[in-house]
Structures are given as C-alpha cells and as structure tokens.
Short mmCIF file of C-alpha atoms and ligand atoms in Angstrom, two decimals:
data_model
loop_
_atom_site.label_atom_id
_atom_site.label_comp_id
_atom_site.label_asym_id
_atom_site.label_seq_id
_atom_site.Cartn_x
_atom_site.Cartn_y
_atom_site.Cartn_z
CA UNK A 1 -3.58 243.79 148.51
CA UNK A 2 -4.34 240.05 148.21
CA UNK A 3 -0.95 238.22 148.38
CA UNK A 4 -2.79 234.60 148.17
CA UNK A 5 -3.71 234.37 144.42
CA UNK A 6 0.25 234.77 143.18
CA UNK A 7 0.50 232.77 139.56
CA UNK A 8 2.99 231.78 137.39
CA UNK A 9 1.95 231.62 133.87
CA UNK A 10 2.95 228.57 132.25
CA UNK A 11 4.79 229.67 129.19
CA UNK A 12 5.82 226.73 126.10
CA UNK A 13 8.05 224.33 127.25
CA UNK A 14 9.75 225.31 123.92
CA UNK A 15 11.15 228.22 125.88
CA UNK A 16 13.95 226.29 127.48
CA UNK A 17 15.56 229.42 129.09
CA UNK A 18 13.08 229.38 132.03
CA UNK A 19 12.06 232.58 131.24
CA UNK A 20 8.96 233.48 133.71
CA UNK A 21 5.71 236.05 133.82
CA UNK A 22 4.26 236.14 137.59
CA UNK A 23 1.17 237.46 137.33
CA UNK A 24 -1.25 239.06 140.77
CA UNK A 25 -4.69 239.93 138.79
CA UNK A 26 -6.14 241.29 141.77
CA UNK A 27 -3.40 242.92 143.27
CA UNK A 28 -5.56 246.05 144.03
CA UNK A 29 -8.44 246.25 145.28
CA UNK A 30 -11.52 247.91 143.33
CA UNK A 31 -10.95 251.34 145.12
CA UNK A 32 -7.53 251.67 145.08
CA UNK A 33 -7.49 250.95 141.57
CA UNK A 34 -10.58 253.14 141.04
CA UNK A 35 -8.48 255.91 143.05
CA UNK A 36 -5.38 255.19 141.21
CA UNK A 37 -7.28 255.34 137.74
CA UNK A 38 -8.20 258.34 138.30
CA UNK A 39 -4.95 260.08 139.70
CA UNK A 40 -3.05 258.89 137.03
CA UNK A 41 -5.34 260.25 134.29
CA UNK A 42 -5.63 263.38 136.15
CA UNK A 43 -2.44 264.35 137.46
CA UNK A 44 -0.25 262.76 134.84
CA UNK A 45 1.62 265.49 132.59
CA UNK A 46 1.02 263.39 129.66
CA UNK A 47 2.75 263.32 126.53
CA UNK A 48 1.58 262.88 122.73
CA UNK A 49 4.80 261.44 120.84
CA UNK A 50 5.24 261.27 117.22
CA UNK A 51 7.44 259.03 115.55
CA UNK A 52 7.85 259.07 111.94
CA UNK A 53 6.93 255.91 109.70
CA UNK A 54 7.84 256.15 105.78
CA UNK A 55 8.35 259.63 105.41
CA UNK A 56 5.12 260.73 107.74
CA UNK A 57 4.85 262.17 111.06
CA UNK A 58 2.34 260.44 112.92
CA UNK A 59 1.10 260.68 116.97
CA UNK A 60 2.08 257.09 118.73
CA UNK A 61 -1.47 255.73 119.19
CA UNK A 62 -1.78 256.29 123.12
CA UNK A 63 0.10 259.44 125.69
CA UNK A 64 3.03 258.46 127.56
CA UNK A 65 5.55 259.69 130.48
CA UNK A 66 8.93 258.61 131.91
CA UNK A 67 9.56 258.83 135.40
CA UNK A 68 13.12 258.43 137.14
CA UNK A 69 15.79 260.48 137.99
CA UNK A 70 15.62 264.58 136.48
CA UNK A 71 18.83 265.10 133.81
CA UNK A 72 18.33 261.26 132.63
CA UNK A 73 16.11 260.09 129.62
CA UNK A 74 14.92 256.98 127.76
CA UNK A 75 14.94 256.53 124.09
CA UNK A 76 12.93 254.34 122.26
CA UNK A 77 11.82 254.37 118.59
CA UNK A 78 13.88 257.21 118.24
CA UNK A 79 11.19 258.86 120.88
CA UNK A 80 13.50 260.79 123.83
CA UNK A 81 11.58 260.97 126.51
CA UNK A 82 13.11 263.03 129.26
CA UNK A 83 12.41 261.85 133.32
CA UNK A 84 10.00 263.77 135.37
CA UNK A 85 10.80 263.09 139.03
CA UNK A 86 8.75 260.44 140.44
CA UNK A 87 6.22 262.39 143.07
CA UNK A 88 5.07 260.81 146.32
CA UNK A 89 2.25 258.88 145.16
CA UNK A 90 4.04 256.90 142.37
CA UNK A 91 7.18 256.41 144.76
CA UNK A 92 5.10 254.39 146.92
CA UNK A 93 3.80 252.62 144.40
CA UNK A 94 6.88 251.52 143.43
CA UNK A 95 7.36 251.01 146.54
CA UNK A 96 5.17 248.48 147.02
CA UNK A 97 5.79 246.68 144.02
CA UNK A 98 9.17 246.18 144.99
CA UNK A 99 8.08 245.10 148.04
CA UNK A 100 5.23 242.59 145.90
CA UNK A 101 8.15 241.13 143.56
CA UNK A 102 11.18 241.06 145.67
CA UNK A 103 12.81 243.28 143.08
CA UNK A 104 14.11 246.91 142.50
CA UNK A 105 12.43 249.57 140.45
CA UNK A 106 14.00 252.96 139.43
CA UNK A 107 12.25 253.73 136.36
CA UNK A 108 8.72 254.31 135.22
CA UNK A 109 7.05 254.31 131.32
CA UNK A 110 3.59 254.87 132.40
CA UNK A 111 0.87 254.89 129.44
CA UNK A 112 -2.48 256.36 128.86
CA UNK A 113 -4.17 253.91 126.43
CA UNK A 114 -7.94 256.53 125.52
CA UNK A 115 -9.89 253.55 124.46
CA UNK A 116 -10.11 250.72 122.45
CA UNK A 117 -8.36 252.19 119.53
CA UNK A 118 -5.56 253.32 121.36
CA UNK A 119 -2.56 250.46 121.37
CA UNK A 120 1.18 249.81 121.38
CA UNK A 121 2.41 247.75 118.46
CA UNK A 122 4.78 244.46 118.49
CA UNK A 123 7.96 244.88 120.67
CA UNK A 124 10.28 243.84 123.39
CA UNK A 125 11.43 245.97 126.36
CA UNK A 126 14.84 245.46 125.32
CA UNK A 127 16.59 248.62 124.68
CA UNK A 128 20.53 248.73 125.71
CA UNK A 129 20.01 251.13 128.67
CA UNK A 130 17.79 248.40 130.57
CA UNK A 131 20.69 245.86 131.01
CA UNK A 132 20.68 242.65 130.36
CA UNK A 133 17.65 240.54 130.16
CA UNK A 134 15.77 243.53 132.05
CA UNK A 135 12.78 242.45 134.64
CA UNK A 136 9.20 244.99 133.81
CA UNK A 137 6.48 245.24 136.65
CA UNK A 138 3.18 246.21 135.02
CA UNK A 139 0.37 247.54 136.72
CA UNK A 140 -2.73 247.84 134.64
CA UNK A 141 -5.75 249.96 135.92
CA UNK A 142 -8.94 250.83 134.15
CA UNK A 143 -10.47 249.08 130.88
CA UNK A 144 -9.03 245.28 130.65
CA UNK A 145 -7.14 244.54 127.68
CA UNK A 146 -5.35 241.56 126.08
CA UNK A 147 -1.64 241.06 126.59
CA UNK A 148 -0.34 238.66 123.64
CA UNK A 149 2.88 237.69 123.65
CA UNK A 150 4.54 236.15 120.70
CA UNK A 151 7.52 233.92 120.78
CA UNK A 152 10.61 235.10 118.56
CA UNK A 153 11.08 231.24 116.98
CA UNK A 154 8.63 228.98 117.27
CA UNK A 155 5.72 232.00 117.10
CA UNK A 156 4.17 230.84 119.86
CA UNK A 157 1.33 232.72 121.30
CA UNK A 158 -0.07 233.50 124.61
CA UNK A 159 -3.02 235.82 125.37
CA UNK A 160 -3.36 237.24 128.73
CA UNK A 161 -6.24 239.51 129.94
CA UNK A 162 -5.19 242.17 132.50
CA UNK A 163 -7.77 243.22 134.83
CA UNK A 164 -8.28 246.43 136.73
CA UNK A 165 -5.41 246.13 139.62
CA UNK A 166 -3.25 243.78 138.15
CA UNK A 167 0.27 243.49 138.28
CA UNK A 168 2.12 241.37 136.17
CA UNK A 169 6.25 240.82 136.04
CA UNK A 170 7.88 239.98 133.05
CA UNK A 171 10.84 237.88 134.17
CA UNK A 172 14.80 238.01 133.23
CA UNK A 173 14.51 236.45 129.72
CA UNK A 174 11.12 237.43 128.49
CA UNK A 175 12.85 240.47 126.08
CA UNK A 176 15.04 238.25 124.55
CA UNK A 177 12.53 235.23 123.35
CA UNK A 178 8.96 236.96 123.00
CA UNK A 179 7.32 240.35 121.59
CA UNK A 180 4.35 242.12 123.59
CA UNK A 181 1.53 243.96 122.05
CA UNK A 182 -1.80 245.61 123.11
CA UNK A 183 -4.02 245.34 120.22
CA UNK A 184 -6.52 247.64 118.72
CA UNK A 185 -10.19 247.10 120.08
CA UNK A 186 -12.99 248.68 118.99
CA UNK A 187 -15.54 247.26 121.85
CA UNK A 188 -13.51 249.22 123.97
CA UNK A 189 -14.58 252.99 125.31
CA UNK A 190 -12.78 253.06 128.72
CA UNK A 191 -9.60 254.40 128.95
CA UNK A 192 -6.52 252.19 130.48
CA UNK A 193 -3.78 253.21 132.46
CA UNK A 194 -0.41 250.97 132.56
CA UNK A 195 2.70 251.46 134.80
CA UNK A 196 5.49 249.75 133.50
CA UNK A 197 8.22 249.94 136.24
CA UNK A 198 11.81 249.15 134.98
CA UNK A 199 15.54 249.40 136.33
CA UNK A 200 18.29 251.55 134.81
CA UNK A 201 21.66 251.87 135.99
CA UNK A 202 22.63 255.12 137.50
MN1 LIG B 301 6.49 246.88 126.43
#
C-alpha cells in the first residue's frame, strides 16, 4: 500500500460547494490486486439483474452483489438487492479502506463489469437510504476504465482513468452536483471488478 501518491482531483471551480474526489491509483500493489481480481470473480455469488425499460425486461449490462448486514437490502432502479454478509476477506478490505480514508464503511455494491461492453449508465449514488450527501470508496481491480463525471448545471466534464488497485473517494457533495458513468468500450476484453463501499444507517 503506497500512502505517498494521495491526490485530490481538482474539480471546476464552478462547483462552489467544495465538493472533493481523493483519488490513490496505486493503492494496491500488482499482486494484491492480481489476488483480489481473482477472488472477487471467483468467489463472488454474483447476480444478473433485470430492470425493465419501456415495457421490456432487459439484464443490467454487468453482475452485481450487496454486502452489509443479513435482513437489510438496497434498492435502486427498482432493483432490491438483498445483503449477503460481508465474509472475512472483504471485511478487511473495508477495513483498510477505512483505515486509507479516515472514514466508515458498512455497505458494499460490488460489480463485475465482463468486458468492454459491459457498463453502468449515467447516475448519482444518491438514493434516500445513503443519508445525506453520502461519501463512496471505490476500489477498481482488473481492466482500466474511464470514470466521467458530469456536472448537473454547468455540464461540466471530467474523465478519470482507474487503474488496477485504485481507490478513489467520492466526497460529501459529489451526489448532489455530478452524474458518474462507465462507458461502453469495445477495445476492452478484460473483465473489471469495482467495490463501491458505502454507509447506511442501522
Ligand atoms: Mn455509482
């Protein structure tokens, strides 16, 4: 864990509300990443949602799980997603990114992007049951892909390219003034895993 290449990415000064992304991009090293990778993909009971989009049923483009505490869930996009206990390996992981960031963790959206044509659409992390201006700790192994960001005024746009063993915060305000995508790529064959920690109120 290198703890000397911290950053802060400068976001527009048109963003008065000091709203902050720290980024680590190498936060892991190669083999623990490598390791990591391939626990995840592995060991992961993953889900394929469907939502439904003008009267069709249609499988989210990438699997997902939700880990936190058993008898809670998380709804987005009408998806329910029920919490799988968090087992040993991804409690110290979460472990250490609270320890990284300074902040608390409880939750877990971890997704399992195939390849290139695998992707999650426009949207903020900003669903009721996160609080208020809700903090996300993201942890991207495997293939890197862009993170754009697009401010919710001005339009703004920032591109950010998350390495194997990165982790990345999204500071208090970043849900309320931007949207976050991962677009489509078809250069793309590796698959990418992303751990999105979160905190929900018991
Ligand atoms: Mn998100």
């Amino acid at each position: 864990m290198d703890l000397f290449d911290h950053q802060i990415i400068p976001l527009p000064l048109t963003d008065k509300r000091q709203a902050q992304i720290s980024f680590w991009p190498n936060w892991l090293d190669g083999g623990r990443a490598d390791a990591l990778l391939g626990q995840s993909i592995n060991h992961i009971d993953w889900r394929s949602d469907q939502i439904r989009i003008a009267g069709k049923i249609i499988p989210i483009p990438r699997l997902q799980q939700w880990f936190g505490d058993p008898g809670t869930s998380y709804t987005y996009s009408n998806i329910r997603l029920p919490a799988v206990a968090f087992p040993d390996w991804i409690e110290k992981l979460r472990e250490a990114i609270e320890d990284q960031s300074g902040e608390r963790f409880n939750r877990a959206l971890v997704n399992y992007y195939r390849d290139g044509s695998d992707s999650v659409d426009w949207h903020a992390d900003d669903e009721a049951e996160l609080g208020f201006e809700p903090l996300v700790a993201s942890l991207s192994l495997g293939a890197e892909r862009v993170f754009q960001l697009r401010h919710n005024i001005t339009q703004e746009r920032l591109d950010i390219s998350l390495p194997h063993g990165s982790l990345l915060v999204m500071g208090a305000g970043i849900q309320s003034y931007w949207q976050h995508r991962i677009g489509k790529s078809k250069k793309i064959q590796q698959p990418r895993v992303n751990f999105t920690f979160r905190y929900m109120a018991p």
